[in-house]
Amino acid sequence: MLQKIIPYFKPYLAEGICIAFSGGADSSLLLKAACLARETAAASDPSAQVLPILAVIAQTRLHPHEDTLQARKLALSMGADCLVLEIDEFQDPRIMDNPKNRCFLCKKLLFSSIKKSALKQGRLHVFDGSNQSDTAEYRPGLAALKELGIKSPLLELGITKPQVRELSRKLGLVTSDKPAAPCMATRLPYGARLDFDLLDRIHQGEIALRQLGFYNVRLRFHDPLIRIEVDEKDLEQVTRHREAIIRLVKNLGFSYVTLDLEGFRSGSMDLFVS
């Protein structure tokens, strides 16, 4: 698979490459492959003038700030140029209403800004880390990427999430086993107006649960109830921390707390999307 990903970037090197970079497993593999492609090209023709790969990190109000700091450090360690782009999703007021096509609206806004910034930096081609596994879930944002002409190499090459993690381990990437971290809006049901104070409290709760040793953690809010999702193998572990978790959730201002017996599953808020 690596023999497919690295050469994929070769035709785009001369015109400049920008990777939309979150610091997650997918975009990290993509950035590493693009940097390796550039290194290979430079080694084969030292006289060629090839711009460094540009990693653009979108700092938004729906993504934790600490993720941006980690992503920037990682991008620089790979030898990429790095640009942090501050974007306020709520300049589009429709997004705050959290409609079913919120992901489409967000992606359209974010990638329009990334594409514009990439062009200013002399990079004509923008890539994102969507993979084949994403097509099995409700992902309206993929349509926005297509509209904007954003390329998704992992998706085009049919590479799945498990393969992303396997390839990342082979490359020694620290993100190989990093849990997925979708935007915080995914913690609320569609139609529930987005509120930064509420999302911040949910984020603090998830951090606290991870500190207890849980891998995948989601706190889904169904006013006035918090529904906890952890990996199925960790369900019994939640009950061992029952009193601490109840205290934590109530201290964050939530009235009721429940454990989802189905365990963690990506996109559980999308079950009733038609």
mmCIF file of C-alpha atoms in Angstrom:
data_model
loop_
_atom_site.group_PDB
_atom_site.id
_atom_site.type_symbol
_atom_site.label_atom_id
_atom_site.label_comp_id
_atom_site.label_asym_id
_atom_site.label_seq_id
_atom_site.Cartn_x
_atom_site.Cartn_y
_atom_site.Cartn_z
ATOM 1 C CA MET A 1 0.000 0.000 0.000
ATOM 2 C CA LEU A 2 2.828 2.445 0.760
ATOM 3 C CA GLN A 3 4.086 1.796 -2.755
ATOM 4 C CA LYS A 4 0.779 3.248 -3.943
ATOM 5 C CA ILE A 5 0.466 6.225 -1.614
ATOM 6 C CA ILE A 6 3.946 7.725 -1.984
ATOM 7 C CA PRO A 7 4.025 7.713 -5.820
ATOM 8 C CA TYR A 8 0.486 9.143 -5.834
ATOM 9 C CA PHE A 9 1.904 12.564 -4.957
ATOM 10 C CA LYS A 10 4.640 12.647 -7.615
ATOM 11 C CA PRO A 11 2.571 14.382 -10.356
ATOM 12 C CA TYR A 12 1.608 17.179 -7.962
ATOM 13 C CA LEU A 13 4.993 18.044 -6.460
ATOM 14 C CA ALA A 14 6.002 20.619 -9.069
ATOM 15 C CA GLU A 15 2.832 22.656 -8.556
ATOM 16 C CA GLY A 16 2.880 22.447 -4.770
ATOM 17 C CA ILE A 17 1.093 20.214 -2.260
ATOM 18 C CA CYS A 18 -1.042 21.214 0.709
ATOM 19 C CA ILE A 19 -2.308 18.663 3.222
ATOM 20 C CA ALA A 20 -5.323 19.569 5.349
ATOM 21 C CA PHE A 21 -3.817 18.406 8.617
ATOM 22 C CA SER A 22 -5.592 17.544 11.855
ATOM 23 C CA GLY A 23 -2.853 15.469 13.482
ATOM 24 C CA GLY A 24 -5.057 12.361 13.421
ATOM 25 C CA ALA A 25 -4.100 8.972 12.023
ATOM 26 C CA ASP A 26 -5.387 9.620 8.491
ATOM 27 C CA SER A 27 -3.902 13.040 7.804
ATOM 28 C CA SER A 28 -0.640 12.062 9.535
ATOM 29 C CA LEU A 29 -0.168 9.110 7.210
ATOM 30 C CA LEU A 30 -0.997 11.356 4.263
ATOM 31 C CA LEU A 31 1.455 14.072 5.312
ATOM 32 C CA LYS A 32 4.228 11.545 5.930
ATOM 33 C CA ALA A 33 3.672 9.966 2.500
ATOM 34 C CA ALA A 34 3.731 13.370 0.792
ATOM 35 C CA CYS A 35 6.958 14.317 2.599
ATOM 36 C CA LEU A 36 8.532 10.994 1.574
ATOM 37 C CA ALA A 37 7.461 11.612 -2.017
ATOM 38 C CA ARG A 38 9.185 14.996 -1.926
ATOM 39 C CA GLU A 39 12.331 13.474 -0.398
ATOM 40 C CA THR A 40 12.402 10.803 -3.103
ATOM 41 C CA ALA A 41 12.021 13.405 -5.853
ATOM 42 C CA ALA A 42 14.756 15.588 -4.373
ATOM 43 C CA ALA A 43 17.129 12.634 -4.086
ATOM 44 C CA SER A 44 16.572 11.602 -7.699
ATOM 45 C CA ASP A 45 17.065 15.164 -9.027
ATOM 46 C CA PRO A 46 18.944 17.423 -6.583
ATOM 47 C CA SER A 47 18.668 20.367 -8.989
ATOM 48 C CA ALA A 48 14.874 20.294 -8.974
ATOM 49 C CA GLN A 49 13.193 23.097 -7.043
ATOM 50 C CA VAL A 50 10.319 21.466 -5.173
ATOM 51 C CA LEU A 51 8.444 23.396 -2.504
ATOM 52 C CA PRO A 52 8.180 21.790 0.940
ATOM 53 C CA ILE A 53 4.883 20.095 1.689
ATOM 54 C CA LEU A 54 2.512 22.521 3.387
ATOM 55 C CA ALA A 55 0.401 21.310 6.307
ATOM 56 C CA VAL A 56 -2.554 23.588 7.006
ATOM 57 C CA ILE A 57 -4.204 23.148 10.409
ATOM 58 C CA ALA A 58 -7.660 24.615 10.835
ATOM 59 C CA GLN A 59 -8.070 25.988 14.357
ATOM 60 C CA THR A 60 -11.800 26.238 14.942
ATOM 61 C CA ARG A 61 -14.141 26.610 17.877
ATOM 62 C CA LEU A 62 -15.410 23.060 17.375
ATOM 63 C CA HIS A 63 -11.964 21.472 17.755
ATOM 64 C CA PRO A 64 -9.969 21.522 21.018
ATOM 65 C CA HIS A 65 -7.015 23.931 21.017
ATOM 66 C CA GLU A 66 -4.660 21.282 22.400
ATOM 67 C CA ASP A 67 -5.207 19.230 19.238
ATOM 68 C CA THR A 68 -3.879 22.144 17.173
ATOM 69 C CA LEU A 69 -0.721 22.418 19.268
ATOM 70 C CA GLN A 70 -0.016 18.694 18.946
ATOM 71 C CA ALA A 71 -0.708 18.728 15.210
ATOM 72 C CA ARG A 72 1.655 21.641 14.590
ATOM 73 C CA LYS A 73 4.459 19.935 16.504
ATOM 74 C CA LEU A 74 3.925 16.726 14.541
ATOM 75 C CA ALA A 75 3.817 18.446 11.143
ATOM 76 C CA LEU A 76 7.076 20.275 11.811
ATOM 77 C CA SER A 77 8.735 17.051 12.978
ATOM 78 C CA MET A 78 7.943 15.518 9.567
ATOM 79 C CA GLY A 79 9.729 18.358 7.787
ATOM 80 C CA ALA A 80 6.606 20.075 6.470
ATOM 81 C CA ASP A 81 5.905 23.781 6.410
ATOM 82 C CA CYS A 82 3.021 24.491 8.756
ATOM 83 C CA LEU A 83 0.263 27.078 8.750
ATOM 84 C CA VAL A 84 -2.390 27.374 11.471
ATOM 85 C CA LEU A 85 -5.531 28.899 10.047
ATOM 86 C CA GLU A 86 -8.076 30.331 12.494
ATOM 87 C CA ILE A 87 -11.591 29.801 11.200
ATOM 88 C CA ASP A 88 -14.861 30.643 12.937
ATOM 89 C CA GLU A 89 -17.488 28.186 11.712
ATOM 90 C CA PHE A 90 -20.238 30.441 12.928
ATOM 91 C CA GLN A 91 -19.575 33.061 10.306
ATOM 92 C CA ASP A 92 -22.098 30.802 8.557
ATOM 93 C CA PRO A 93 -25.093 31.120 10.931
ATOM 94 C CA ARG A 94 -26.656 27.954 9.521
ATOM 95 C CA ILE A 95 -23.945 25.871 11.172
ATOM 96 C CA MET A 96 -24.937 27.026 14.666
ATOM 97 C CA ASP A 97 -28.394 25.518 14.149
ATOM 98 C CA ASN A 98 -26.708 22.107 13.740
ATOM 99 C CA PRO A 99 -28.780 20.862 10.770
ATOM 100 C CA LYS A 100 -28.408 17.382 9.289
ATOM 101 C CA ASN A 101 -26.083 18.765 6.631
ATOM 102 C CA ARG A 102 -23.918 20.578 9.185
ATOM 103 C CA CYS A 103 -20.846 18.570 8.162
ATOM 104 C CA PHE A 104 -21.322 19.665 4.546
ATOM 105 C CA LEU A 105 -21.577 23.313 5.574
ATOM 106 C CA CYS A 106 -18.519 23.071 7.838
ATOM 107 C CA LYS A 107 -16.356 21.277 5.290
ATOM 108 C CA LYS A 108 -17.352 23.771 2.604
ATOM 109 C CA LEU A 109 -16.329 26.667 4.836
ATOM 110 C CA LEU A 110 -13.126 25.082 6.166
ATOM 111 C CA PHE A 111 -11.798 23.781 2.869
ATOM 112 C CA SER A 112 -12.676 26.947 0.967
ATOM 113 C CA SER A 113 -10.446 28.784 3.460
ATOM 114 C CA ILE A 114 -7.709 26.132 3.312
ATOM 115 C CA LYS A 115 -7.730 26.136 -0.483
ATOM 116 C CA LYS A 116 -7.466 29.934 -0.601
ATOM 117 C CA SER A 117 -4.575 29.940 1.885
ATOM 118 C CA ALA A 118 -2.784 27.164 0.018
ATOM 119 C CA LEU A 119 -2.923 29.158 -3.209
ATOM 120 C CA LYS A 120 -1.455 32.180 -1.441
ATOM 121 C CA GLN A 121 1.406 29.944 -0.314
ATOM 122 C CA GLY A 122 1.982 28.717 -3.867
ATOM 123 C CA ARG A 123 0.453 25.254 -3.427
ATOM 124 C CA LEU A 124 -2.060 24.464 -6.139
ATOM 125 C CA HIS A 125 -3.249 21.075 -4.884
ATOM 126 C CA VAL A 126 -5.069 20.377 -1.605
ATOM 127 C CA PHE A 127 -5.465 16.892 -0.139
ATOM 128 C CA ASP A 128 -7.460 15.511 2.778
ATOM 129 C CA GLY A 129 -7.320 12.287 4.774
ATOM 130 C CA SER A 130 -10.746 10.772 4.057
ATOM 131 C CA ASN A 131 -10.424 6.999 3.680
ATOM 132 C CA GLN A 132 -12.515 4.152 2.304
ATOM 133 C CA SER A 133 -14.073 3.359 5.691
ATOM 134 C CA ASP A 134 -15.635 6.828 5.744
ATOM 135 C CA THR A 135 -17.983 5.873 2.917
ATOM 136 C CA ALA A 136 -19.729 3.353 5.197
ATOM 137 C CA GLU A 137 -20.971 6.172 7.454
ATOM 138 C CA TYR A 138 -23.063 9.299 7.020
ATOM 139 C CA ARG A 139 -20.486 11.790 5.757
ATOM 140 C CA PRO A 140 -22.119 14.702 3.912
ATOM 141 C CA GLY A 141 -18.813 16.545 4.122
ATOM 142 C CA LEU A 142 -17.421 14.306 1.378
ATOM 143 C CA ALA A 143 -19.722 16.036 -1.098
ATOM 144 C CA ALA A 144 -18.274 19.416 -0.117
ATOM 145 C CA LEU A 145 -14.734 18.161 -0.755
ATOM 146 C CA LYS A 146 -15.763 16.926 -4.179
ATOM 147 C CA GLU A 147 -17.379 20.272 -5.039
ATOM 148 C CA LEU A 148 -14.188 22.113 -4.132
ATOM 149 C CA GLY A 149 -11.892 19.753 -6.026
ATOM 150 C CA ILE A 150 -10.116 18.500 -2.899
ATOM 151 C CA LYS A 151 -8.315 15.213 -3.497
ATOM 152 C CA SER A 152 -8.605 12.282 -1.062
ATOM 153 C CA PRO A 153 -5.800 9.816 -1.899
ATOM 154 C CA LEU A 154 -6.646 7.226 0.771
ATOM 155 C CA LEU A 155 -10.225 7.102 -0.452
ATOM 156 C CA GLU A 156 -9.220 7.000 -4.111
ATOM 157 C CA LEU A 157 -6.797 4.151 -3.428
ATOM 158 C CA GLY A 158 -9.383 2.182 -1.423
ATOM 159 C CA ILE A 159 -7.397 2.297 1.827
ATOM 160 C CA THR A 160 -9.450 1.559 4.949
ATOM 161 C CA LYS A 161 -9.011 2.813 8.507
ATOM 162 C CA PRO A 162 -7.446 -0.469 9.743
ATOM 163 C CA GLN A 163 -4.975 -0.262 6.857
ATOM 164 C CA VAL A 164 -4.196 3.354 7.759
ATOM 165 C CA ARG A 165 -3.266 2.234 11.257
ATOM 166 C CA GLU A 166 -1.215 -0.708 9.958
ATOM 167 C CA LEU A 167 0.740 1.487 7.531
ATOM 168 C CA SER A 168 1.246 4.112 10.225
ATOM 169 C CA ARG A 169 2.787 1.502 12.522
ATOM 170 C CA LYS A 170 5.170 0.456 9.738
ATOM 171 C CA LEU A 171 6.259 4.079 9.375
ATOM 172 C CA GLY A 172 6.629 4.467 13.136
ATOM 173 C CA LEU A 173 4.036 7.236 13.352
ATOM 174 C CA VAL A 174 2.922 8.133 16.875
ATOM 175 C CA THR A 175 -0.636 8.495 15.553
ATOM 176 C CA SER A 176 -0.986 4.833 14.541
ATOM 177 C CA ASP A 177 -3.266 4.054 17.485
ATOM 178 C CA LYS A 178 -4.594 7.540 18.145
ATOM 179 C CA PRO A 179 -8.365 7.531 18.707
ATOM 180 C CA ALA A 180 -10.517 9.352 16.175
ATOM 181 C CA ALA A 181 -11.410 12.883 17.279
ATOM 182 C CA PRO A 182 -14.328 14.270 15.273
ATOM 183 C CA CYS A 183 -15.542 17.801 15.914
ATOM 184 C CA MET A 184 -17.395 18.422 19.155
ATOM 185 C CA ALA A 185 -20.679 19.100 17.355
ATOM 186 C CA THR A 186 -21.046 15.327 16.952
ATOM 187 C CA ARG A 187 -21.894 15.115 20.670
ATOM 188 C CA LEU A 188 -25.270 16.799 20.135
ATOM 189 C CA PRO A 189 -28.357 15.605 18.231
ATOM 190 C CA TYR A 190 -29.074 17.317 14.938
ATOM 191 C CA GLY A 191 -31.271 20.344 15.483
ATOM 192 C CA ALA A 192 -29.851 21.038 18.953
ATOM 193 C CA ARG A 193 -28.346 24.505 18.733
ATOM 194 C CA LEU A 194 -24.575 24.511 19.217
ATOM 195 C CA ASP A 195 -23.440 26.158 22.447
ATOM 196 C CA PHE A 196 -19.754 26.620 23.229
ATOM 197 C CA ASP A 197 -20.140 26.461 27.005
ATOM 198 C CA LEU A 198 -22.002 23.160 26.710
ATOM 199 C CA LEU A 199 -19.468 21.709 24.259
ATOM 200 C CA ASP A 200 -16.580 22.768 26.485
ATOM 201 C CA ARG A 201 -18.136 21.014 29.485
ATOM 202 C CA ILE A 202 -18.596 17.861 27.396
ATOM 203 C CA HIS A 203 -14.967 18.096 26.270
ATOM 204 C CA GLN A 204 -13.746 18.413 29.868
ATOM 205 C CA GLY A 205 -15.782 15.344 30.781
ATOM 206 C CA GLU A 206 -14.235 13.310 27.979
ATOM 207 C CA ILE A 207 -10.740 14.342 29.039
ATOM 208 C CA ALA A 208 -11.473 13.214 32.597
ATOM 209 C CA LEU A 209 -12.750 9.816 31.425
ATOM 210 C CA ARG A 210 -9.672 9.271 29.256
ATOM 211 C CA GLN A 211 -7.544 9.982 32.305
ATOM 212 C CA LEU A 212 -9.306 7.031 33.949
ATOM 213 C CA GLY A 213 -7.846 4.818 31.196
ATOM 214 C CA PHE A 214 -10.585 4.651 28.571
ATOM 215 C CA TYR A 215 -9.572 4.680 24.889
ATOM 216 C CA ASN A 216 -12.620 5.682 22.831
ATOM 217 C CA VAL A 217 -14.827 8.021 24.840
ATOM 218 C CA ARG A 218 -17.892 10.005 23.791
ATOM 219 C CA LEU A 219 -20.275 11.965 25.971
ATOM 220 C CA ARG A 220 -23.455 12.399 23.915
ATOM 221 C CA PHE A 221 -25.870 15.029 25.192
ATOM 222 C CA HIS A 222 -29.625 14.424 25.142
ATOM 223 C CA ASP A 223 -30.962 17.293 27.250
ATOM 224 C CA PRO A 224 -30.903 16.853 30.263
ATOM 225 C CA LEU A 225 -29.063 13.520 30.017
ATOM 226 C CA ILE A 226 -25.466 12.559 29.215
ATOM 227 C CA ARG A 227 -25.005 9.199 27.481
ATOM 228 C CA ILE A 228 -21.543 7.698 27.931
ATOM 229 C CA GLU A 229 -20.012 5.621 25.147
ATOM 230 C CA VAL A 230 -16.826 3.634 25.719
ATOM 231 C CA ASP A 231 -15.453 0.575 23.942
ATOM 232 C CA GLU A 232 -17.508 -2.538 24.598
ATOM 233 C CA LYS A 233 -14.623 -4.209 26.402
ATOM 234 C CA ASP A 234 -14.539 -1.319 28.881
ATOM 235 C CA LEU A 235 -18.205 -1.322 29.901
ATOM 236 C CA GLU A 236 -17.583 -3.138 33.180
ATOM 237 C CA GLN A 237 -14.721 -0.769 33.937
ATOM 238 C CA VAL A 238 -17.164 2.152 33.858
ATOM 239 C CA THR A 239 -19.184 0.612 36.682
ATOM 240 C CA ARG A 240 -16.016 0.297 38.778
ATOM 241 C CA HIS A 241 -15.645 4.079 38.518
ATOM 242 C CA ARG A 242 -19.372 4.646 38.928
ATOM 243 C CA GLU A 243 -19.280 7.071 41.851
ATOM 244 C CA ALA A 244 -16.413 9.145 40.412
ATOM 245 C CA ILE A 245 -18.111 9.391 37.011
ATOM 246 C CA ILE A 246 -21.457 10.401 38.496
ATOM 247 C CA ARG A 247 -19.732 13.063 40.560
ATOM 248 C CA LEU A 248 -17.793 14.281 37.535
ATOM 249 C CA VAL A 249 -20.841 14.549 35.272
ATOM 250 C CA LYS A 250 -22.965 16.318 37.867
ATOM 251 C CA ASN A 251 -20.155 18.734 38.710
ATOM 252 C CA LEU A 252 -20.144 19.653 35.019
ATOM 253 C CA GLY A 253 -23.773 20.655 35.357
ATOM 254 C CA PHE A 254 -25.611 17.672 33.862
ATOM 255 C CA SER A 255 -28.673 16.288 35.619
ATOM 256 C CA TYR A 256 -28.601 12.627 34.534
ATOM 257 C CA VAL A 257 -25.911 10.207 33.414
ATOM 258 C CA THR A 258 -26.351 6.881 31.656
ATOM 259 C CA LEU A 259 -24.080 4.238 30.130
ATOM 260 C CA ASP A 260 -24.778 3.114 26.563
ATOM 261 C CA LEU A 261 -24.698 -0.712 26.716
ATOM 262 C CA GLU A 262 -23.979 -0.929 22.979
ATOM 263 C CA GLY A 263 -20.639 0.731 23.618
ATOM 264 C CA PHE A 264 -18.760 3.210 21.472
ATOM 265 C CA ARG A 265 -19.688 3.487 17.820
ATOM 266 C CA SER A 266 -18.792 6.226 15.427
ATOM 267 C CA GLY A 267 -21.777 8.174 14.145
ATOM 268 C CA SER A 268 -24.274 7.036 16.770
ATOM 269 C CA MET A 269 -26.028 10.403 16.403
ATOM 270 C CA ASP A 270 -26.672 9.595 12.731
ATOM 271 C CA LEU A 271 -28.983 6.644 13.318
ATOM 272 C CA PHE A 272 -32.128 8.541 12.370
ATOM 273 C CA VAL A 273 -30.712 10.556 9.498
ATOM 274 C CA SER A 274 -32.709 9.865 6.344
#
